[in-house]
Coordinates of C-alpha atoms in Angstrom, one line a residue:
X28 CA 5.4 -22.1 -22.3
X29 CA 7.8 -19.6 -23.8
X30 CA 11.2 -18.9 -22.4
X31 CA 11.7 -16.2 -20.0
X32 CA 12.9 -12.9 -21.3
X33 CA 14.8 -12.3 -18.2
X34 CA 16.2 -15.0 -15.6
X35 CA 18.2 -14.3 -12.4
X36 CA 19.3 -17.8 -11.4
X37 CA 21.0 -18.7 -7.9
X38 CA 21.9 -15.2 -7.0
X39 CA 24.4 -14.9 -4.1
X40 CA 25.3 -11.5 -2.6
X41 CA 27.0 -10.7 0.8
X42 CA 27.5 -7.1 2.2
X43 CA 29.8 -7.8 5.2
X44 CA 28.3 -10.3 7.4
X45 CA 25.0 -12.3 7.0
X46 CA 24.3 -13.0 3.4
X47 CA 21.7 -10.7 1.6
X48 CA 20.8 -13.1 -1.1
X49 CA 21.6 -16.8 -1.2
X50 CA 20.2 -18.6 -4.2
X51 CA 17.8 -16.2 -5.1
X52 CA 15.9 -16.4 -8.4
X53 CA 13.6 -14.2 -10.5
X54 CA 11.9 -15.4 -13.8
X55 CA 10.2 -12.7 -15.9
X56 CA 8.1 -13.7 -18.9
X57 CA 6.8 -11.4 -21.8
X58 CA 3.8 -9.4 -20.5
X59 CA 4.3 -10.6 -16.9
X60 CA 2.8 -8.6 -13.8
X61 CA 5.0 -9.8 -11.0
X62 CA 5.3 -8.1 -7.5
X63 CA 8.3 -8.6 -5.4
X64 CA 7.8 -8.6 -1.7
X65 CA 9.6 -9.2 1.6
X66 CA 10.5 -7.3 4.9
X67 CA 12.8 -4.2 4.9
X68 CA 16.2 -4.9 4.3
X69 CA 15.7 -8.3 2.6
X70 CA 17.2 -7.4 -0.7
X71 CA 14.2 -6.4 -2.7
X72 CA 15.9 -3.2 -4.1
X73 CA 18.9 -4.8 -4.5
X74 CA 17.3 -7.7 -6.7
X75 CA 15.8 -4.9 -8.6
X76 CA 19.1 -3.5 -9.6
X77 CA 20.6 -6.8 -10.4
X78 CA 17.8 -7.4 -12.7
X79 CA 18.5 -3.9 -14.2
X80 CA 22.2 -4.8 -14.7
X81 CA 23.2 -1.8 -12.4
X82 CA 24.6 -4.4 -9.3
X83 CA 27.3 -6.7 -9.4
X84 CA 26.6 -9.9 -7.4
X85 CA 29.0 -12.7 -5.8
X86 CA 27.4 -15.6 -7.5
X87 CA 24.8 -16.8 -9.9
X88 CA 23.9 -15.9 -13.5
X89 CA 21.7 -13.0 -15.1
X90 CA 20.3 -13.9 -18.5
X91 CA 18.6 -11.2 -20.6
X92 CA 17.4 -12.3 -23.8
X93 CA 19.0 -10.4 -26.7
X94 CA 17.2 -7.4 -27.9
X95 CA 14.9 -7.0 -24.6
X96 CA 14.7 -3.5 -23.5
X97 CA 14.6 -2.8 -19.7
X98 CA 13.7 0.4 -17.9
X99 CA 14.4 0.8 -14.3
X100 CA 12.5 3.5 -11.6
X101 CA 14.8 3.5 -8.4
X102 CA 13.3 4.5 -5.0
X103 CA 15.1 7.7 -5.1
X104 CA 15.8 8.8 -8.8
X105 CA 18.6 11.2 -9.5
X106 CA 17.4 14.0 -11.7
X107 CA 20.5 16.1 -11.7
X108 CA 22.5 16.7 -14.6
X109 CA 19.7 18.1 -16.7
X110 CA 18.6 21.5 -17.5
X111 CA 14.9 20.9 -17.8
X112 CA 12.5 18.3 -16.8
X113 CA 11.8 17.7 -20.6
X114 CA 15.5 17.0 -21.2
X115 CA 15.5 14.5 -18.2
X116 CA 12.8 12.5 -19.5
X117 CA 14.0 12.6 -23.0
X118 CA 17.2 11.2 -21.8
X119 CA 15.5 8.0 -21.2
X120 CA 14.8 7.4 -24.9
X121 CA 17.2 5.6 -27.3
X122 CA 17.2 5.6 -31.2
X123 CA 14.1 4.4 -32.3
X124 CA 11.9 5.5 -29.6
X125 CA 9.2 7.9 -30.4
X126 CA 9.5 11.3 -28.5
X127 CA 5.8 12.0 -28.7
X128 CA 5.1 9.6 -25.7
X129 CA 7.5 11.3 -23.5
X130 CA 5.7 14.6 -24.1
X131 CA 2.3 12.9 -23.9
X132 CA 3.2 11.7 -20.3
X133 CA 4.8 15.0 -19.3
X134 CA 1.4 16.8 -20.1
X135 CA -0.5 13.8 -18.6
X136 CA 1.1 13.8 -15.2
X137 CA 0.9 17.7 -15.1
X138 CA 4.7 18.5 -15.4
X139 CA 6.0 21.6 -16.8
X140 CA 8.5 20.5 -19.4
X141 CA 10.8 23.6 -18.7
X142 CA 10.8 23.3 -15.3
X143 CA 14.4 23.0 -13.4
X144 CA 14.5 19.4 -12.1
X145 CA 16.4 20.5 -9.0
X146 CA 13.4 22.5 -7.8
X147 CA 10.9 19.9 -8.1
X148 CA 8.7 18.8 -5.0
X149 CA 8.9 15.1 -4.1
X150 CA 5.7 14.1 -6.0
X151 CA 6.8 16.1 -9.1
X152 CA 10.3 14.2 -9.2
X153 CA 8.5 11.0 -8.9
X154 CA 6.2 11.8 -11.7
X155 CA 9.0 12.9 -13.9
X156 CA 11.1 9.7 -13.0
X157 CA 7.9 7.7 -13.9
X158 CA 7.6 9.5 -17.5
X159 CA 11.1 8.8 -18.2
X160 CA 10.8 5.0 -17.3
X161 CA 7.6 4.6 -19.2
X162 CA 8.1 6.5 -22.1
X163 CA 9.9 4.1 -24.3
X164 CA 7.3 1.2 -23.5
X165 CA 10.0 -1.2 -22.8
X166 CA 9.9 -5.0 -22.8
X167 CA 10.6 -5.0 -19.1
X168 CA 9.6 -2.1 -16.5
X169 CA 11.2 -2.3 -12.9
X170 CA 9.4 -0.2 -10.6
X171 CA 10.8 0.4 -7.0
X172 CA 8.1 1.9 -4.8
X173 CA 6.3 3.9 -7.8
X174 CA 3.4 5.2 -5.6
X175 CA 5.7 6.8 -3.2
X176 CA 5.2 10.8 -3.0
X177 CA 2.1 10.1 -5.5
X178 CA -1.3 11.6 -4.7
X179 CA -4.4 9.4 -5.2
X180 CA -5.5 10.8 -8.6
X181 CA -1.8 10.0 -9.8
X182 CA -1.8 6.6 -8.2
X183 CA -5.1 5.5 -10.1
X184 CA -3.9 7.0 -13.1
X185 CA -0.7 4.9 -13.0
X186 CA -2.7 1.7 -12.1
X187 CA -4.9 2.1 -15.4
X188 CA -1.7 3.1 -17.4
X189 CA 0.3 0.0 -16.3
X190 CA -2.7 -2.2 -16.8
X191 CA -2.9 -1.0 -20.5
X192 CA 0.8 -1.1 -21.5
X193 CA 2.3 -4.3 -23.1
X194 CA 5.4 -4.2 -20.9
X195 CA 6.3 -6.8 -18.4
X196 CA 6.4 -5.2 -15.1
X197 CA 8.0 -6.0 -11.9
X198 CA 6.7 -4.2 -9.0
X199 CA 7.8 -3.4 -5.4
X200 CA 5.4 -1.5 -3.3
X201 CA 3.9 -1.2 0.1
X202 CA 0.4 -0.1 -1.4
X203 CA -1.8 -3.3 -0.9
X204 CA -4.4 -2.0 -3.3
X205 CA -2.0 -1.4 -5.8
X206 CA -0.4 -4.6 -5.7
X207 CA -3.7 -6.7 -5.8
X208 CA -4.8 -4.7 -8.8
X209 CA -1.8 -5.4 -11.0
X210 CA -0.1 -8.3 -9.8
X211 CA -0.4 -12.0 -11.3
X212 CA 2.6 -13.7 -9.9
X213 CA 4.3 -12.9 -6.3
X214 CA 8.0 -13.6 -5.5
X215 CA 8.8 -13.6 -1.9
X216 CA 12.2 -12.8 -0.7
X217 CA 13.1 -14.1 2.6
X218 CA 16.1 -14.9 4.2
X219 CA 18.3 -14.6 1.1
X220 CA 16.0 -16.9 -0.7
X221 CA 13.2 -16.5 -3.1
X222 CA 9.9 -18.3 -3.3
X223 CA 7.2 -18.2 -6.2
X224 CA 3.6 -18.0 -5.9
X225 CA 1.7 -18.2 -9.2
X226 CA -0.8 -16.0 -8.2
X227 CA -1.3 -12.4 -7.4
X228 CA -0.7 -10.6 -4.1
X229 CA -4.2 -11.0 -2.9
X230 CA -3.3 -14.6 -2.2
X231 CA 0.1 -14.1 -0.8
X232 CA -0.3 -13.4 2.9
X233 CA -2.3 -16.6 3.5
X234 CA 0.2 -18.6 1.5
X235 CA 3.1 -17.1 3.3
X236 CA 1.6 -18.0 6.6
X237 CA 1.1 -21.6 5.6
X238 CA 4.8 -21.9 4.7
X239 CA 5.9 -20.5 7.7
X240 CA 3.7 -22.8 9.7
X241 CA 5.1 -25.8 7.9
X242 CA 8.8 -24.6 8.3
X243 CA 8.1 -24.0 12.2
X244 CA 6.8 -27.8 12.2
X245 CA 9.8 -29.1 10.2
X246 CA 12.2 -27.2 12.5
X247 CA 10.3 -28.8 15.6
X248 CA 10.8 -32.1 14.2
X249 CA 14.5 -31.7 13.5
X250 CA 15.0 -30.6 17.1
X251 CA 13.2 -33.9 18.2
X252 CA 15.3 -36.1 16.0
X253 CA 18.6 -34.4 17.2
X254 CA 17.3 -35.2 21.0
X255 CA 16.7 -39.0 19.9
X256 CA 20.0 -39.3 18.2
X257 CA 21.9 -37.4 21.1
X258 CA 20.4 -40.1 23.3
X259 CA 21.2 -43.0 21.2
X260 CA 25.0 -41.5 21.2
X261 CA 25.2 -41.0 25.0
X262 CA 23.6 -44.4 26.0
X263 CA 24.0 -46.7 23.1
X264 CA 26.2 -49.8 23.4
X265 CA 29.8 -48.5 22.9
X266 CA 30.8 -50.9 20.2
X267 CA 27.5 -50.3 18.2
X268 CA 28.2 -46.8 18.5
X269 CA 31.7 -47.0 16.9
X270 CA 30.5 -49.2 14.1
X271 CA 27.7 -47.1 13.2
X272 CA 29.9 -44.1 11.9
X273 CA 27.2 -43.1 9.2
X274 CA 24.5 -42.6 11.9
X275 CA 27.0 -40.4 13.7
X276 CA 27.8 -38.3 10.7
X277 CA 24.0 -37.8 10.1
X278 CA 23.8 -36.5 13.5
X279 CA 26.6 -34.1 13.0
X280 CA 24.6 -32.9 9.9
X281 CA 21.4 -32.6 11.6
X282 CA 23.4 -30.4 14.2
X283 CA 24.6 -28.1 11.2
X284 CA 21.2 -27.7 9.8
X285 CA 19.8 -26.9 12.9
X286 CA 22.7 -24.3 13.8
X287 CA 22.7 -22.7 10.2
X288 CA 18.8 -22.4 10.0
X289 CA 18.0 -18.6 9.7
X290 CA 15.1 -17.7 11.9
X291 CA 12.3 -15.5 10.6
X292 CA 12.9 -11.8 11.4
X293 CA 11.0 -10.7 14.4
X294 CA 8.1 -8.3 14.2
X295 CA 8.1 -4.8 15.8
X296 CA 6.3 -4.0 18.8
X297 CA 4.0 -1.2 18.3
X298 CA 2.1 0.2 21.3
X299 CA 1.3 3.8 21.7
X300 CA 1.8 5.4 25.4
X301 CA -1.6 6.5 26.5
X302 CA -2.1 10.0 28.1
X303 CA -5.0 10.8 30.4
X304 CA -8.6 10.8 28.8
X305 CA -9.3 13.9 26.8
X306 CA -12.7 15.7 26.9
X307 CA -15.4 14.3 24.7
X308 CA -15.2 17.0 22.4
X309 CA -11.7 16.9 20.9
X310 CA -12.0 20.0 18.4
X311 CA -14.7 22.0 16.6
X312 CA -14.2 24.1 13.4
X313 CA -17.1 26.4 12.4
X314 CA -17.2 28.0 9.1
X315 CA -13.4 28.4 8.5
X316 CA -11.6 29.6 5.7
X317 CA -8.1 30.3 4.6
X318 CA -6.4 31.5 1.7
X319 CA -2.6 32.6 0.6
X320 CA -3.2 35.1 -2.2
X321 CA -5.4 33.8 -4.8
X322 CA -5.0 30.2 -3.7
X323 CA -8.0 29.3 -1.6
X324 CA -7.1 26.2 0.8
X325 CA -10.2 26.0 2.8
X326 CA -13.6 27.7 2.3
X327 CA -16.4 27.7 5.1
X328 CA -15.6 24.3 6.7
X329 CA -17.3 23.1 9.6
X330 CA -16.3 20.0 11.3
X331 CA -16.4 18.4 14.6
X332 CA -14.4 15.5 16.2
X333 CA -15.4 13.8 19.3
X334 CA -13.0 11.3 21.4
X335 CA -12.3 8.3 19.7
X336 CA -13.0 9.6 16.3
X337 CA -10.6 8.6 13.4
X338 CA -10.6 11.1 10.6
X339 CA -8.7 10.6 7.2
X340 CA -7.7 13.4 4.9
X341 CA -7.5 12.7 1.2
X342 CA -6.9 15.2 -1.7
X343 CA -4.3 15.8 -4.6
X344 CA -1.0 17.3 -3.8
X345 CA -1.3 20.8 -3.5
X346 CA -4.9 20.8 -2.0
X347 CA -3.6 21.9 1.3
X348 CA -3.8 19.0 3.4
X349 CA -1.1 20.0 5.8
X350 CA -2.4 23.4 6.1
X351 CA -5.8 22.1 6.9
X352 CA -4.3 19.9 9.6
X353 CA -2.4 23.0 11.3
X354 CA -5.7 24.8 11.0
X355 CA -7.6 22.2 12.9
X356 CA -4.9 21.7 15.4
X357 CA -4.5 25.2 16.3
X358 CA -1.1 25.8 14.7
X359 CA -2.5 28.3 12.3
X360 CA -5.3 30.9 12.4
X361 CA -8.1 31.0 9.9
X362 CA -8.8 33.8 8.1
X363 CA -12.4 33.5 9.0
X364 CA -14.2 31.3 11.3
X365 CA -13.2 29.7 14.6
X366 CA -11.6 26.4 15.6
X367 CA -12.1 25.2 19.5
X368 CA -9.8 22.4 20.8
X369 CA -11.2 20.0 23.6
X370 CA -9.7 19.8 27.2
X371 CA -6.9 17.9 28.2
X372 CA -5.7 17.1 24.8
X373 CA -1.9 15.9 24.6
X374 CA -1.4 15.8 20.8
X375 CA 1.6 13.8 19.1
X376 CA 2.3 14.6 15.5
X377 CA 4.2 12.4 12.9
X378 CA 5.6 14.4 10.3
X379 CA 6.0 13.0 6.8
X380 CA 8.9 14.9 6.0
X381 CA 11.2 13.6 8.9
X382 CA 11.9 17.0 9.6
X383 CA 12.8 16.3 13.2
X384 CA 15.6 14.2 12.2
X385 CA 19.2 15.4 11.9
X386 CA 21.1 13.2 9.8
X387 CA 24.3 13.7 11.6
X388 CA 22.6 12.2 14.8
X389 CA 23.0 8.8 15.8
X390 CA 20.1 6.4 16.3
X391 CA 20.5 6.1 19.8
X392 CA 20.5 9.9 20.5
X393 CA 17.5 10.2 18.4
X394 CA 15.8 8.0 20.5
X395 CA 17.0 9.3 23.8
X396 CA 17.3 12.9 22.9
X397 CA 20.9 12.7 23.6
X398 CA 20.2 12.0 27.4
X399 CA 22.4 8.6 28.1
X400 CA 21.0 5.2 27.9
X401 CA 17.5 5.6 28.9
X402 CA 14.5 6.3 26.6
X403 CA 11.3 7.7 28.7
X404 CA 8.3 5.5 27.4
X405 CA 5.7 7.8 29.1
X406 CA 6.7 7.7 32.9
X407 CA 8.5 4.5 32.4
X408 CA 12.4 4.4 31.7
X409 CA 13.7 1.7 29.2
X410 CA 17.2 1.1 28.0
X411 CA 17.7 2.4 24.5
X412 CA 18.8 -1.1 23.3
X413 CA 15.7 -2.9 24.7
X414 CA 13.5 -0.3 23.1
X415 CA 15.5 -0.4 19.9
X416 CA 14.8 -4.0 19.7
X417 CA 11.2 -3.5 19.9
X418 CA 11.3 -1.6 16.3
X419 CA 13.6 -4.3 14.8
X420 CA 17.0 -2.3 15.2
X421 CA 20.1 -4.3 16.0
X422 CA 22.3 -3.2 19.2
X423 CA 25.2 -2.5 16.8
X424 CA 22.9 0.1 14.9
X425 CA 22.9 2.3 18.1
X426 CA 25.8 4.6 16.8
X427 CA 24.7 4.7 13.2
X428 CA 24.1 8.0 11.9
X429 CA 20.5 8.7 10.6
X430 CA 21.5 9.5 7.2
X431 CA 22.8 6.0 6.8
X432 CA 19.5 4.5 7.6
X433 CA 17.0 3.0 4.9
X434 CA 13.6 4.8 4.2
X435 CA 12.0 2.0 6.2
X436 CA 14.3 2.2 9.4
X437 CA 13.7 5.9 9.3
X438 CA 10.0 5.4 9.4
X439 CA 10.1 2.8 12.2
X440 CA 12.5 5.3 14.0
X441 CA 9.7 8.1 13.8
X442 CA 7.4 5.6 15.0
X443 CA 9.4 4.7 18.0
X444 CA 9.9 8.4 18.6
X445 CA 6.2 9.2 18.6
X446 CA 4.9 6.3 20.4
X447 CA 7.1 6.8 23.3
X448 CA 5.3 10.2 24.1
X449 CA 2.0 10.0 26.1
X450 CA -0.9 11.0 23.7
X451 CA -4.5 11.0 23.3
X452 CA -4.7 12.8 20.1
X453 CA -2.7 11.5 17.2
X454 CA -1.9 13.5 13.9
X455 CA -0.2 11.0 11.4
X456 CA 1.1 12.8 8.2
X457 CA 1.6 9.9 5.6
X458 CA 2.9 7.3 8.1
X459 CA 3.0 4.5 5.6
X460 CA 5.6 5.8 3.8
X461 CA 8.7 3.3 3.3
X462 CA 7.2 0.8 5.8
X463 CA 7.1 -3.0 5.1
X464 CA 3.7 -4.7 4.5
X465 CA 4.3 -6.4 8.2
X466 CA 5.2 -3.3 10.1
X467 CA 1.8 -1.8 8.5
X468 CA -0.2 -4.6 9.7
X469 CA 1.1 -3.8 13.2
X470 CA 0.6 0.0 12.9
X471 CA -3.1 -0.7 11.7
X472 CA -3.6 -3.1 14.7
X473 CA -2.1 -0.3 17.1
X474 CA -4.4 2.2 15.9
X475 CA -7.4 0.1 16.1
X476 CA -6.7 -0.3 19.8
X477 CA -5.8 3.2 20.4
X478 CA -8.2 4.8 22.9
X479 CA -7.6 8.5 21.6
X480 CA -8.5 10.4 18.6
X481 CA -6.5 10.0 15.1
X482 CA -6.3 12.2 12.1
X483 CA -4.5 10.5 9.2
X484 CA -3.3 12.1 5.9
X485 CA -2.5 9.1 3.6
X486 CA -2.5 8.1 -0.3
X487 CA -2.8 4.4 1.1
X488 CA -6.3 3.4 0.1
X489 CA -6.2 0.0 1.8
X490 CA -4.6 1.6 5.0
X491 CA -7.4 4.3 5.0
X492 CA -10.2 1.6 4.5
X493 CA -8.8 -0.4 7.6
X494 CA -8.1 2.6 9.6
X495 CA -10.6 5.5 9.6
X496 CA -14.3 6.0 10.4
X497 CA -14.5 9.0 8.3
X498 CA -13.1 10.6 5.3
X499 CA -12.4 14.4 4.5
X500 CA -12.0 14.8 1.0
X501 CA -11.0 17.7 -1.1
X502 CA -13.8 18.4 -3.7
X503 CA -12.2 21.1 -6.1
X504 CA -13.9 19.2 -9.2
X505 CA -16.9 21.1 -10.1
X506 CA -18.3 17.9 -11.5
X507 CA -18.4 16.6 -7.7
X508 CA -20.4 19.5 -6.7
X509 CA -17.3 21.4 -5.4
X510 CA -14.8 24.2 -6.0
X511 CA -11.9 25.8 -4.7
X512 CA -11.3 25.1 -1.0
X513 CA -14.3 22.9 -0.6
X514 CA -13.8 19.8 1.7
X515 CA -16.5 17.4 2.3
X516 CA -16.8 14.8 5.2
X517 CA -18.0 11.2 4.3
X518 CA -18.6 8.3 6.7
X519 CA -16.4 5.3 6.4
X520 CA -13.0 4.9 4.5
X521 CA -11.8 5.6 1.1
X522 CA -13.8 3.0 -0.8
X523 CA -16.9 4.4 1.3
X524 CA -16.2 7.7 0.1
X525 CA -16.0 6.7 -3.5
X526 CA -19.3 5.0 -3.4
X527 CA -20.9 7.9 -1.9
X528 CA -19.5 10.2 -4.5
X529 CA -20.8 8.0 -7.3
X530 CA -24.5 8.2 -5.9
X531 CA -24.4 11.9 -5.2
X532 CA -23.2 12.3 -9.0
X533 CA -26.0 10.2 -10.1
X534 CA -28.4 11.9 -8.0
X535 CA -27.4 15.4 -9.2
X536 CA -27.6 14.1 -12.8
X537 CA -31.2 13.1 -12.1
X538 CA -32.2 16.3 -10.5
X539 CA -30.6 18.0 -13.5
X540 CA -32.7 15.9 -15.9
X541 CA -35.9 16.5 -13.9
X542 CA -35.3 20.2 -14.0
X543 CA -34.7 20.3 -17.7
X544 CA -37.9 18.5 -18.3
X545 CA -39.9 20.7 -16.1
X546 CA -38.4 23.8 -18.3
X547 CA -39.2 22.1 -21.3
X548 CA -42.8 20.8 -20.5
X549 CA -44.0 23.0 -17.4
X550 CA -46.6 21.1 -15.3
X551 CA -50.0 22.5 -16.4
X552 CA -52.4 23.5 -13.8
X553 CA -55.0 21.0 -12.8
X554 CA -58.6 21.7 -11.6
X555 CA -57.9 19.5 -8.7
X556 CA -55.2 21.0 -6.6
X557 CA -55.2 18.1 -4.3
X558 CA -54.4 15.7 -6.8
X559 CA -50.7 16.3 -7.4
X560 CA -49.8 15.6 -3.6
X561 CA -51.8 12.4 -3.7
X562 CA -49.9 11.2 -6.9
X563 CA -46.3 12.3 -5.3
X564 CA -47.1 10.0 -2.2
X565 CA -48.3 7.1 -4.6
X566 CA -44.8 7.3 -6.4
X567 CA -43.0 6.7 -2.9
X568 CA -42.8 3.0 -3.5
X569 CA -40.7 0.7 -5.4
X570 CA -42.2 -0.4 -8.6
X571 CA -42.4 -4.0 -9.7
X572 CA -39.1 -3.7 -12.0
X573 CA -37.4 -2.2 -8.9
X574 CA -38.6 -4.9 -6.4
X575 CA -37.6 -7.6 -9.1
X576 CA -34.0 -5.8 -9.6
X577 CA -33.4 -5.7 -5.8
X578 CA -34.1 -9.5 -5.4
X579 CA -32.2 -10.6 -8.4
X580 CA -29.2 -8.1 -8.5
X581 CA -27.3 -10.2 -5.5
X582 CA -27.2 -13.3 -7.6
X583 CA -26.3 -11.3 -10.9
X584 CA -23.4 -9.7 -8.8
X585 CA -22.3 -13.2 -7.7
X586 CA -22.3 -14.8 -11.1
X587 CA -20.2 -11.7 -12.4
X588 CA -17.7 -12.1 -9.5
X589 CA -17.3 -15.9 -10.7
X590 CA -16.7 -14.8 -14.4
X591 CA -14.3 -12.2 -13.2
X592 CA -12.4 -14.7 -11.1
X593 CA -12.2 -17.2 -14.0
X594 CA -11.1 -14.6 -16.6
X595 CA -8.4 -13.4 -14.1
X596 CA -7.2 -16.8 -13.6
X597 CA -7.0 -17.4 -17.4
X598 CA -5.1 -14.1 -17.9
X599 CA -2.6 -15.0 -15.1
X600 CA -1.2 -17.7 -17.2
X601 CA 2.2 -15.9 -18.5
X602 CA 2.2 -18.0 -21.6
X603 CA -1.2 -17.2 -22.8
X604 CA -0.1 -14.1 -24.8
X605 CA 2.7 -16.0 -26.5
X606 CA 0.5 -18.9 -27.3
X607 CA -2.7 -17.0 -28.5
X608 CA -2.6 -13.2 -28.5
X609 CA -6.0 -13.2 -29.9
X610 CA -7.5 -15.2 -27.0
X611 CA -5.5 -12.9 -24.7
X612 CA -7.1 -9.9 -26.2
X613 CA -10.5 -11.3 -25.9
X614 CA -10.1 -12.3 -22.4
X615 CA -8.9 -9.0 -21.4
X616 CA -11.8 -7.3 -23.0
X617 CA -14.3 -9.7 -21.4
X618 CA -12.7 -9.1 -18.2
X619 CA -13.2 -5.4 -18.6
X620 CA -16.8 -5.7 -19.6
X621 CA -17.6 -8.3 -16.6
X622 CA -16.0 -5.7 -14.2
X623 CA -17.9 -2.8 -15.5
X624 CA -21.1 -4.6 -15.5
X625 CA -20.4 -5.9 -11.6
X626 CA -19.7 -2.2 -10.7
X627 CA -22.8 -1.0 -12.2
X628 CA -24.9 -3.8 -10.7
X629 CA -23.6 -3.0 -7.2
X630 CA -24.2 0.7 -7.7
X631 CA -27.8 0.0 -8.7
X632 CA -28.5 -2.5 -5.9
X633 CA -27.2 0.1 -3.6
X634 CA -29.3 2.9 -4.9
X635 CA -32.4 0.6 -4.7
X636 CA -31.5 -0.4 -1.1
X637 CA -31.3 3.2 -0.1
X638 CA -34.5 3.9 -1.6
X639 CA -36.3 1.3 0.0
X640 CA -35.1 2.3 3.4
X641 CA -36.1 5.7 2.5
X642 CA -39.5 4.6 1.7
X643 CA -39.5 2.5 5.0
X644 CA -38.5 5.4 7.0
X645 CA -41.1 7.6 5.5
X646 CA -43.8 5.3 6.2
X647 CA -43.0 4.8 9.8
X648 CA -42.8 8.7 10.0
X649 CA -46.2 8.9 8.7

């Protein structure tokens, strides 16, 4: 195997008390696809800064192969000090870098190169920072939460662009789908140490759970051994004890190992405080429209939400998702149409901008609303320290000003405040921002058990698939049969929405082709007027080829899945490109073709299955 181009070996770093990193390691090979995962506060971003050469460390070694170029995207890029966005992006280039790629990325990402960087929105400055990091096509690209503030079209573009480039990539992200798509190796930072899985993120959680179970068993065995040795020390023959000094020293070592063992961090306790049951009808919108000048936000939308529904809102940045929420919840009046809210609604809103938080307020005061030591969780008083521990805050953090909290800690604080208030109608605007994967799992479980109604705005595709029962999507693209202000509801989550869009697009193409055929060769009148209906009725059945395809496609799909898995395993070998670049390229091309063939086969099977169901329903109705 070729030597690594970046190697962090035995890295140690302590800020104040408990060591953040103790012997952590990171190995990056050419064209690697590696994700760095772990709990909030475990040192992922610090490890990234050390890899980028921006953070000093107490012990260990950083080796960077001479001539290797590195670019780093921090969580919160600083866009100041530049007159224009173009100047900021071009500042990331060095001698020999082609400026055309920077301009290409600016245009592709929809950025105005002449705009003032200090006036960019969150999504715009994130895209500008991505353009700056990616423009040189470095040997190593370090990306810390690259999907934050990006909308779904931008995330999907970024996935395809990162899959295409030749740079080695190290990712930190809370977006499961993003990690599963791009990663081939996983490095887990846990209690100061790093452990490596030679597989992508899709296999990580099962592997992590196995390691933790083994560790728990080992600690249990260690405790039992200490008990046995202490029994010997207490009840053994005195002379024998004095002679066996080595056994006594071993006992001291066992006690030290048990004492110094760092336990796994706890998990947050997420439980929504229930209000009384709402009416069966939560809200009903009839023909609502809203515009601001020439900008059409919503056009003739009708929607009904019943108790227990879970609605996801998706659309590009600027589509008007926040405005639509205000319309649906009665905070904003529509220009035309009506919104009727149900009875007994107790709404709780989680704002993505964290606007309810004053940076000078302490954590304790934010939870108690500056009313002493008690947090009211519904009608039940809780001591603020006990409630803080439910959300993984330490007692000493009570007096910490909010501006000193990390992004993940601010996210947990917002959840703690929201879930303490009784509700039967949750409105969550980007609830996944900055949360670690374990907290996301708990949030998903909590939402699954929530008895009320939920509206979720999110760009996290996996989160939407796991939580919502229907998806309201912005349909501004004319190719989707939409236009400005058009929103369309789909059953299921984000992946279900995409599948239904593809089927609808195919149906429109078929209809368009049939209409074109009729216009070119109009039907000739037949002496027998009754023949046409009989012929149309006869066509309402599956042909022999369609029946055969419906029966054989599942096996074909399974074979393609096996082929894709084998190709992914081959490409996961970090030394393949260095050893045989031609074989790597052929395998990548084969993977792309196999994936396209599988997607086409799945779509064809779904189309035929729906046709079969329609025919059966028609025959029953007849």
